[in-house]
Short mmCIF file of C-alpha atoms in Angstrom, two decimals:
data_model
loop_
_atom_site.label_atom_id
_atom_site.label_comp_id
_atom_site.label_asym_id
_atom_site.label_seq_id
_atom_site.Cartn_x
_atom_site.Cartn_y
_atom_site.Cartn_z
CA MET A 1 76.56 -17.72 34.64
CA LEU A 2 73.17 -16.85 36.11
CA LYS A 3 74.67 -16.26 39.55
CA GLU A 4 77.01 -13.63 38.09
CA GLN A 5 74.11 -11.46 36.92
CA PRO A 6 73.33 -8.39 39.10
CA PHE A 7 69.64 -9.28 39.24
CA TYR A 8 70.29 -12.82 40.51
CA GLN A 9 68.31 -13.93 43.56
CA PRO A 10 68.43 -17.55 44.75
CA LYS A 11 65.01 -19.18 44.32
CA GLU A 12 63.72 -22.46 45.64
CA GLY A 13 62.04 -23.33 42.34
CA THR A 14 65.27 -22.94 40.38
CA TYR A 15 67.17 -25.21 42.75
CA MET A 16 64.35 -27.75 42.69
CA LYS A 17 64.51 -27.99 38.88
CA LEU A 18 68.29 -28.32 38.94
CA LEU A 19 68.20 -31.03 41.62
CA VAL A 20 65.68 -33.01 39.60
CA LEU A 21 67.74 -32.57 36.43
CA LEU A 22 70.96 -33.75 38.08
CA GLY A 23 69.10 -36.69 39.61
CA ARG A 24 67.75 -37.79 36.25
CA SER A 25 71.20 -37.52 34.69
CA GLY A 26 72.71 -39.76 37.37
CA GLN A 27 74.77 -37.15 39.21
CA PRO A 28 73.86 -37.40 42.92
CA GLU A 29 77.21 -35.98 44.05
CA ARG A 30 76.71 -32.80 42.04
CA ALA A 31 73.12 -32.61 43.27
CA HIS A 32 74.42 -32.70 46.84
CA GLN A 33 76.98 -29.98 46.09
CA LEU A 34 74.21 -27.86 44.61
CA PHE A 35 72.07 -28.46 47.70
CA ASP A 36 74.94 -27.30 49.96
CA THR A 37 75.41 -24.21 47.78
CA MET A 38 71.73 -23.42 48.18
CA ILE A 39 72.05 -23.55 51.98
CA GLU A 40 75.13 -21.30 51.82
CA GLU A 41 73.14 -18.73 49.83
CA GLY A 42 70.65 -18.47 52.66
CA LEU A 43 67.75 -20.53 51.32
CA GLU A 44 65.95 -22.61 53.92
CA PRO A 45 65.72 -26.31 53.05
CA THR A 46 62.25 -27.82 52.72
CA ALA A 47 60.91 -31.37 52.74
CA GLU A 48 60.37 -31.08 48.98
CA LEU A 49 64.00 -30.06 48.32
CA TYR A 50 65.34 -32.81 50.57
CA THR A 51 63.09 -35.32 48.81
CA ALA A 52 64.44 -34.19 45.43
CA LEU A 53 68.00 -34.74 46.72
CA LEU A 54 67.08 -38.13 48.17
CA SER A 55 65.51 -39.05 44.81
CA ALA A 56 68.77 -38.18 43.04
CA TYR A 57 70.60 -40.76 45.17
CA CYS A 58 67.85 -43.33 44.62
CA ARG A 59 67.95 -42.93 40.85
CA SER A 60 71.66 -43.85 40.92
CA ASN A 61 71.03 -46.77 43.29
CA CYS A 62 72.95 -45.05 46.10
CA ILE A 63 70.80 -46.54 48.85
CA ASP A 64 73.14 -45.68 51.74
CA GLY A 65 73.38 -42.08 50.57
CA ALA A 66 69.60 -41.84 50.35
CA PHE A 67 69.19 -43.14 53.91
CA SER A 68 71.72 -40.54 55.06
CA ILE A 69 69.50 -37.83 53.54
CA LEU A 70 66.46 -39.34 55.27
CA ASP A 71 68.26 -39.17 58.64
CA GLN A 72 69.13 -35.49 58.00
CA MET A 73 65.50 -34.68 57.25
CA LYS A 74 64.38 -36.09 60.58
CA THR A 75 66.59 -33.58 62.45
CA PHE A 76 64.73 -30.56 61.02
CA PRO A 77 61.17 -29.96 62.30
CA LEU A 78 60.10 -28.31 59.02
CA CYS A 79 61.69 -30.94 56.78
CA GLN A 80 60.08 -34.12 58.04
CA PRO A 81 59.78 -36.93 55.45
CA ASP A 82 56.31 -37.53 54.05
CA VAL A 83 54.64 -40.33 52.10
CA TYR A 84 56.39 -39.26 48.88
CA THR A 85 59.83 -39.35 50.52
CA PHE A 86 59.24 -42.84 51.87
CA SER A 87 57.67 -44.03 48.61
CA ILE A 88 60.73 -43.01 46.57
CA LEU A 89 63.09 -44.73 49.01
CA ILE A 90 60.95 -47.87 49.23
CA LYS A 91 60.90 -48.20 45.45
CA ALA A 92 64.69 -47.83 45.31
CA CYS A 93 65.10 -50.55 47.95
CA VAL A 94 62.74 -52.83 46.05
CA ASP A 95 64.60 -52.26 42.78
CA ALA A 96 67.86 -53.12 44.55
CA SER A 97 66.27 -56.19 46.23
CA ARG A 98 67.02 -54.71 49.66
CA PHE A 99 63.78 -56.05 51.10
CA GLU A 100 64.97 -55.97 54.71
CA LEU A 101 65.16 -52.17 54.38
CA VAL A 102 61.61 -52.06 53.01
CA GLU A 103 60.28 -53.55 56.23
CA SER A 104 62.20 -51.02 58.35
CA LEU A 105 60.79 -48.16 56.25
CA TYR A 106 57.27 -49.50 56.74
CA GLU A 107 57.91 -49.46 60.50
CA GLN A 108 59.14 -45.86 60.37
CA MET A 109 56.04 -44.85 58.42
CA ALA A 110 53.79 -46.54 60.97
CA GLU A 111 55.54 -44.70 63.82
CA ARG A 112 54.79 -41.42 62.04
CA ALA A 113 51.19 -42.42 61.21
CA ILE A 114 51.99 -42.25 57.48
CA ASN A 115 50.01 -44.71 55.37
CA PRO A 116 51.65 -46.06 52.21
CA ASN A 117 49.81 -45.13 49.04
CA THR A 118 48.69 -47.45 46.25
CA VAL A 119 51.63 -46.49 44.01
CA THR A 120 54.10 -47.50 46.71
CA GLN A 121 52.38 -50.80 47.37
CA ASN A 122 52.26 -51.62 43.66
CA SER A 123 56.05 -51.16 43.47
CA VAL A 124 56.54 -53.43 46.48
CA LEU A 125 54.19 -56.06 45.02
CA ASN A 126 56.13 -56.06 41.78
CA GLY A 127 59.47 -56.37 43.60
CA TYR A 128 58.34 -59.22 45.84
CA GLY A 129 56.82 -61.04 42.88
CA LYS A 130 59.91 -60.77 40.68
CA ALA A 131 62.04 -62.01 43.58
CA GLY A 132 59.74 -64.99 44.09
CA LYS A 133 58.70 -63.78 47.56
CA PHE A 134 55.07 -64.74 47.05
CA ASP A 135 54.20 -64.96 50.77
CA GLN A 136 55.24 -61.33 51.32
CA MET A 137 53.53 -60.32 48.08
CA GLU A 138 50.27 -61.90 49.18
CA LYS A 139 50.58 -60.24 52.62
CA VAL A 140 50.87 -56.79 51.00
CA LEU A 141 48.04 -57.54 48.59
CA LEU A 142 45.67 -58.75 51.30
CA GLY A 143 46.51 -55.61 53.28
CA MET A 144 45.50 -53.50 50.29
CA LEU A 145 42.24 -55.39 49.87
CA GLU A 146 41.38 -54.75 53.54
CA SER A 147 42.60 -51.15 53.57
CA THR A 148 40.31 -48.13 53.47
CA THR A 149 43.04 -45.73 52.34
CA CYS A 150 45.16 -47.85 49.99
CA LYS A 151 42.85 -49.79 47.72
CA PRO A 152 44.21 -51.86 44.80
CA ASP A 153 43.72 -50.36 41.34
CA VAL A 154 44.16 -51.48 37.74
CA TRP A 155 47.95 -51.12 38.13
CA THR A 156 47.75 -53.61 41.01
CA MET A 157 45.80 -56.00 38.82
CA ASN A 158 48.24 -55.60 35.93
CA THR A 159 51.21 -56.17 38.24
CA ILE A 160 49.84 -59.38 39.71
CA ILE A 161 48.56 -61.00 36.51
CA SER A 162 51.78 -60.01 34.71
CA LEU A 163 53.90 -61.72 37.37
CA PHE A 164 51.98 -64.98 37.10
CA GLY A 165 51.67 -64.69 33.32
CA ASN A 166 55.44 -64.24 32.88
CA LYS A 167 56.03 -67.32 35.01
CA GLY A 168 53.59 -69.33 32.89
CA GLN A 169 51.21 -69.86 35.82
CA ILE A 170 48.07 -69.38 33.77
CA GLU A 171 45.59 -70.71 36.33
CA MET A 172 46.86 -68.33 39.01
CA MET A 173 46.80 -65.46 36.51
CA GLU A 174 43.18 -66.19 35.60
CA ARG A 175 42.16 -66.66 39.22
CA TRP A 176 43.57 -63.28 40.26
CA TYR A 177 42.09 -61.60 37.21
CA GLU A 178 38.63 -62.78 38.32
CA LYS A 179 39.32 -61.70 41.93
CA PHE A 180 40.17 -58.18 40.84
CA ARG A 181 37.13 -58.05 38.55
CA ASN A 182 34.90 -59.14 41.45
CA PHE A 183 36.52 -56.42 43.53
CA GLY A 184 35.20 -53.91 40.99
CA ILE A 185 38.42 -53.14 39.12
CA GLU A 186 37.91 -52.64 35.40
CA PRO A 187 40.60 -53.90 33.00
CA GLU A 188 42.36 -51.62 30.52
CA THR A 189 44.15 -52.22 27.22
CA ARG A 190 47.39 -53.14 28.98
CA THR A 191 45.53 -55.74 31.06
CA PHE A 192 44.33 -57.50 27.93
CA ASN A 193 47.79 -57.24 26.35
CA ILE A 194 49.24 -59.01 29.38
CA LEU A 195 46.71 -61.82 29.02
CA ILE A 196 47.39 -62.11 25.28
CA GLY A 197 51.15 -62.28 25.88
CA ALA A 198 50.80 -64.95 28.57
CA TYR A 199 48.48 -67.13 26.48
CA GLY A 200 50.73 -66.72 23.45
CA LYS A 201 53.84 -67.90 25.30
CA LYS A 202 51.97 -71.03 26.40
CA ARG A 203 50.66 -71.55 22.81
CA MET A 204 47.07 -71.20 23.99
CA TYR A 205 46.01 -69.60 20.74
CA ASP A 206 42.26 -70.06 21.26
CA LYS A 207 42.34 -68.08 24.49
CA MET A 208 44.63 -65.51 22.91
CA SER A 209 42.12 -65.00 20.10
CA SER A 210 39.20 -64.86 22.54
CA VAL A 211 40.82 -62.00 24.45
CA MET A 212 41.41 -60.11 21.21
CA GLU A 213 37.78 -60.58 20.16
CA TYR A 214 36.64 -59.47 23.62
CA MET A 215 38.73 -56.30 23.23
CA ARG A 216 36.97 -55.55 19.94
CA LYS A 217 33.61 -56.18 21.55
CA LEU A 218 34.37 -53.71 24.35
CA GLN A 219 35.83 -51.27 21.82
CA PHE A 220 39.33 -51.45 23.27
CA PRO A 221 41.86 -50.59 20.54
CA TRP A 222 44.47 -53.09 19.48
CA THR A 223 47.80 -51.38 20.13
CA THR A 224 51.35 -51.98 18.95
CA SER A 225 51.85 -54.07 22.10
CA THR A 226 48.79 -56.17 21.23
CA TYR A 227 50.19 -57.01 17.81
CA ASN A 228 53.71 -57.51 19.17
CA ASN A 229 52.47 -60.11 21.64
CA VAL A 230 50.70 -62.04 18.89
CA ILE A 231 53.68 -61.78 16.51
CA GLU A 232 55.98 -62.95 19.32
CA ALA A 233 53.76 -65.95 20.03
CA PHE A 234 54.07 -67.16 16.42
CA ALA A 235 57.74 -66.14 16.19
CA ASP A 236 58.70 -68.34 19.15
CA VAL A 237 57.51 -71.44 17.28
CA GLY A 238 58.71 -70.33 13.84
CA ASP A 239 55.18 -69.97 12.45
CA ALA A 240 56.15 -67.53 9.70
CA LYS A 241 52.77 -67.66 7.94
CA ASN A 242 50.68 -66.46 10.91
CA MET A 243 53.43 -64.08 12.00
CA GLU A 244 53.44 -62.40 8.59
CA TYR A 245 49.64 -62.27 8.49
CA THR A 246 49.57 -60.49 11.87
CA PHE A 247 52.29 -58.05 10.79
CA ASP A 248 50.44 -57.27 7.54
CA GLN A 249 47.21 -56.71 9.48
CA MET A 250 49.09 -54.43 11.87
CA ARG A 251 50.36 -52.27 9.00
CA ALA A 252 46.98 -52.29 7.24
CA GLU A 253 45.40 -50.80 10.37
CA GLY A 254 47.99 -48.01 10.37
CA MET A 255 49.67 -49.26 13.54
CA ARG A 256 53.35 -48.30 13.65
CA ALA A 257 55.80 -51.11 14.24
CA ASP A 258 58.56 -50.59 16.82
CA THR A 259 61.87 -52.21 17.72
CA LYS A 260 60.21 -55.12 19.49
CA THR A 261 58.09 -55.84 16.40
CA PHE A 262 61.21 -56.31 14.29
CA CYS A 263 63.02 -58.26 17.00
CA CYS A 264 60.15 -60.75 16.95
CA LEU A 265 60.05 -60.87 13.13
CA ILE A 266 63.81 -61.47 12.88
CA LYS A 267 63.75 -64.22 15.52
CA GLY A 268 60.62 -65.75 13.97
CA TYR A 269 62.14 -65.98 10.50
CA ALA A 270 65.34 -67.39 12.00
CA ASN A 271 63.36 -70.06 13.87
CA ALA A 272 61.58 -70.90 10.61
CA GLY A 273 64.88 -71.13 8.73
CA LEU A 274 63.91 -68.28 6.38
CA PHE A 275 67.16 -66.37 6.58
CA HIS A 276 66.57 -64.36 3.39
CA LYS A 277 63.54 -62.88 5.16
CA VAL A 278 65.72 -62.01 8.14
CA ILE A 279 67.78 -59.83 5.77
CA SER A 280 64.68 -58.19 4.25
CA SER A 281 63.31 -57.49 7.76
CA VAL A 282 66.56 -55.77 8.80
CA GLN A 283 66.45 -53.72 5.60
CA LEU A 284 62.81 -52.77 6.19
CA ALA A 285 63.64 -51.73 9.76
CA GLY A 286 66.30 -49.42 8.33
CA LYS A 287 63.87 -47.88 5.86
CA MET A 288 61.34 -47.30 8.64
CA GLU A 289 64.08 -45.77 10.85
CA ILE A 290 63.44 -48.26 13.64
CA PRO A 291 65.83 -47.61 16.57
CA GLU A 292 68.58 -50.25 16.72
CA ASN A 293 68.98 -50.98 20.41
CA THR A 294 70.59 -53.89 22.27
CA SER A 295 67.56 -56.14 21.76
CA PHE A 296 67.59 -55.45 18.00
CA PHE A 297 71.27 -56.36 17.60
CA ASN A 298 70.80 -59.43 19.80
CA ALA A 299 67.97 -60.59 17.54
CA VAL A 300 70.17 -60.23 14.43
CA ILE A 301 73.08 -61.98 16.17
CA PHE A 302 70.67 -64.78 17.16
CA ALA A 303 69.58 -65.13 13.52
CA CYS A 304 73.20 -65.28 12.32
CA ALA A 305 74.02 -67.94 14.91
CA LYS A 306 70.92 -69.89 13.91
CA ALA A 307 72.09 -69.81 10.28
CA ASP A 308 75.64 -70.85 11.34
CA ASP A 309 76.91 -67.67 9.66
CA LEU A 310 79.57 -66.79 12.21
CA MET A 311 81.35 -64.30 9.98
CA GLU A 312 78.20 -62.21 9.64
CA MET A 313 77.54 -62.65 13.36
CA GLU A 314 80.98 -61.17 14.06
CA ARG A 315 80.32 -58.25 11.69
CA VAL A 316 77.02 -57.48 13.41
CA PHE A 317 78.76 -57.63 16.81
CA GLN A 318 81.42 -55.17 15.64
CA ARG A 319 78.75 -52.87 14.17
CA MET A 320 76.93 -52.98 17.50
CA LYS A 321 80.10 -51.79 19.25
CA ALA A 322 80.80 -49.17 16.59
CA LYS A 323 77.36 -47.69 17.19
CA GLN A 324 78.14 -47.68 20.95
CA CYS A 325 75.17 -49.94 21.62
CA GLN A 326 75.56 -51.65 25.00
CA THR A 327 76.19 -55.40 24.87
CA ASN A 328 74.65 -57.58 27.59
CA SER A 329 74.78 -61.15 28.88
CA THR A 330 72.38 -62.28 26.15
CA THR A 331 74.73 -60.97 23.45
CA TYR A 332 77.65 -62.95 24.83
CA SER A 333 75.64 -66.11 25.58
CA ILE A 334 74.40 -66.37 21.98
CA MET A 335 77.86 -65.85 20.49
CA ILE A 336 79.72 -68.09 22.94
CA ASP A 337 77.26 -70.94 22.32
CA ALA A 338 77.62 -70.45 18.54
CA TYR A 339 81.43 -70.60 18.70
CA ARG A 340 81.40 -73.65 20.96
CA LYS A 341 79.02 -75.43 18.61
CA GLU A 342 81.57 -74.99 15.81
CA GLY A 343 84.49 -75.99 18.05
CA MET A 344 85.95 -72.46 18.05
CA SER A 345 87.03 -72.59 21.68
CA ASP A 346 89.55 -69.73 21.38
CA LYS A 347 86.91 -67.25 20.24
CA ALA A 348 84.49 -68.51 22.89
CA TYR A 349 87.19 -68.03 25.55
CA ASP A 350 87.95 -64.48 24.37
CA LEU A 351 84.28 -63.53 24.63
CA GLU A 352 84.01 -65.10 28.08
CA GLN A 353 86.90 -62.91 29.22
CA GLU A 354 85.28 -59.85 27.66
CA LYS A 355 81.99 -60.64 29.41
CA GLN A 356 83.78 -61.00 32.76
CA MET A 357 85.37 -57.58 32.27
CA MET A 358 81.95 -56.09 31.47
CA ASP A 359 80.44 -57.66 34.61
CA ALA A 360 83.37 -56.43 36.72
CA ASN A 361 83.00 -52.88 35.39
CA ASP A 362 79.28 -52.91 36.12
CA LEU A 363 79.94 -54.08 39.68
CA LYS A 364 82.67 -51.47 40.12
CA GLY A 365 80.28 -48.74 38.98
CA GLU A 366 77.62 -49.83 41.47
CA LYS A 367 80.15 -49.89 44.34
CA SER A 368 81.49 -46.45 43.48
CA PHE A 369 77.97 -45.04 43.80
CA GLU A 370 77.50 -46.73 47.16
CA THR A 371 80.65 -45.06 48.58
CA VAL A 372 79.08 -41.62 48.17
CA THR A 373 77.96 -40.24 51.52
CA SER A 374 76.73 -36.97 52.73
#
């Protein structure tokens, strides 16, 4: 419509915004068509425009398409990839667990005398850690500690202690926390929330409380995440009394509960066998207009399975579908186990088939993206 106006003149800024928009909406093919249209209208491509197009492919996990864009950039003297181009592509490779490509990108950067920035390295650290590649993770981290241009920051600290905390390796988490502190990195609220969550999962309530008191002492605010971590710790063991006390304190301080808060409450009451409180929690979530996402429905399905109320579990599952809320492997695992426990092998089999179809469709979608080329 805009192009049909007599005053229309193609502008780089307009195309940049459109490329970014199409990338965020998962439409790399249309972004590429738009890019070609821009060239046809006489606009000269720039490194920034190419990077926006490359980002569109990365957002849709089209790694091969993104590398094709990178190769195109190299052929134009004024469109050479920079640290931002490489950073976007490295993050996409990490997210897709294509670590062999990460190493080749590092080599290309070195050939061009481009140093990775801290944001890039933090993404790589996180990817290596989640994949259990601790030797490579430590290599990157030591490189950052020795670097003069890519120093670790609080995000680096949070990434590392979160990785060890999630794996329950408390001693390693504490050791790295002290290393970063000695390096001069100051913790932030999220850092303390990570520690609280890790201690809570290991039922180290004294240390969990100590961190919370330390936050108060340093005048760090307790956030929704802080309370959620504490509520989750008590919910996992069915400690309804302390879970309720924490939730009441959270509301008394004017802190707004979110979906995770209610997921933890629902699971906690289910673990405690207080199923009437599961119902009241679901009702309260409705009154507070808490978003009902996949995790929320999974928590309610878990509670129904725990109470051996398979009819209600089925109703919740159908309501989840009716609201077009995406099911996942957790949804099916809970329900299949519940049906098997009651000897309902036919229903368990039907769900297994449905789950296989879901997995096949997901795989088909990923492959269709990968077939897109320039």
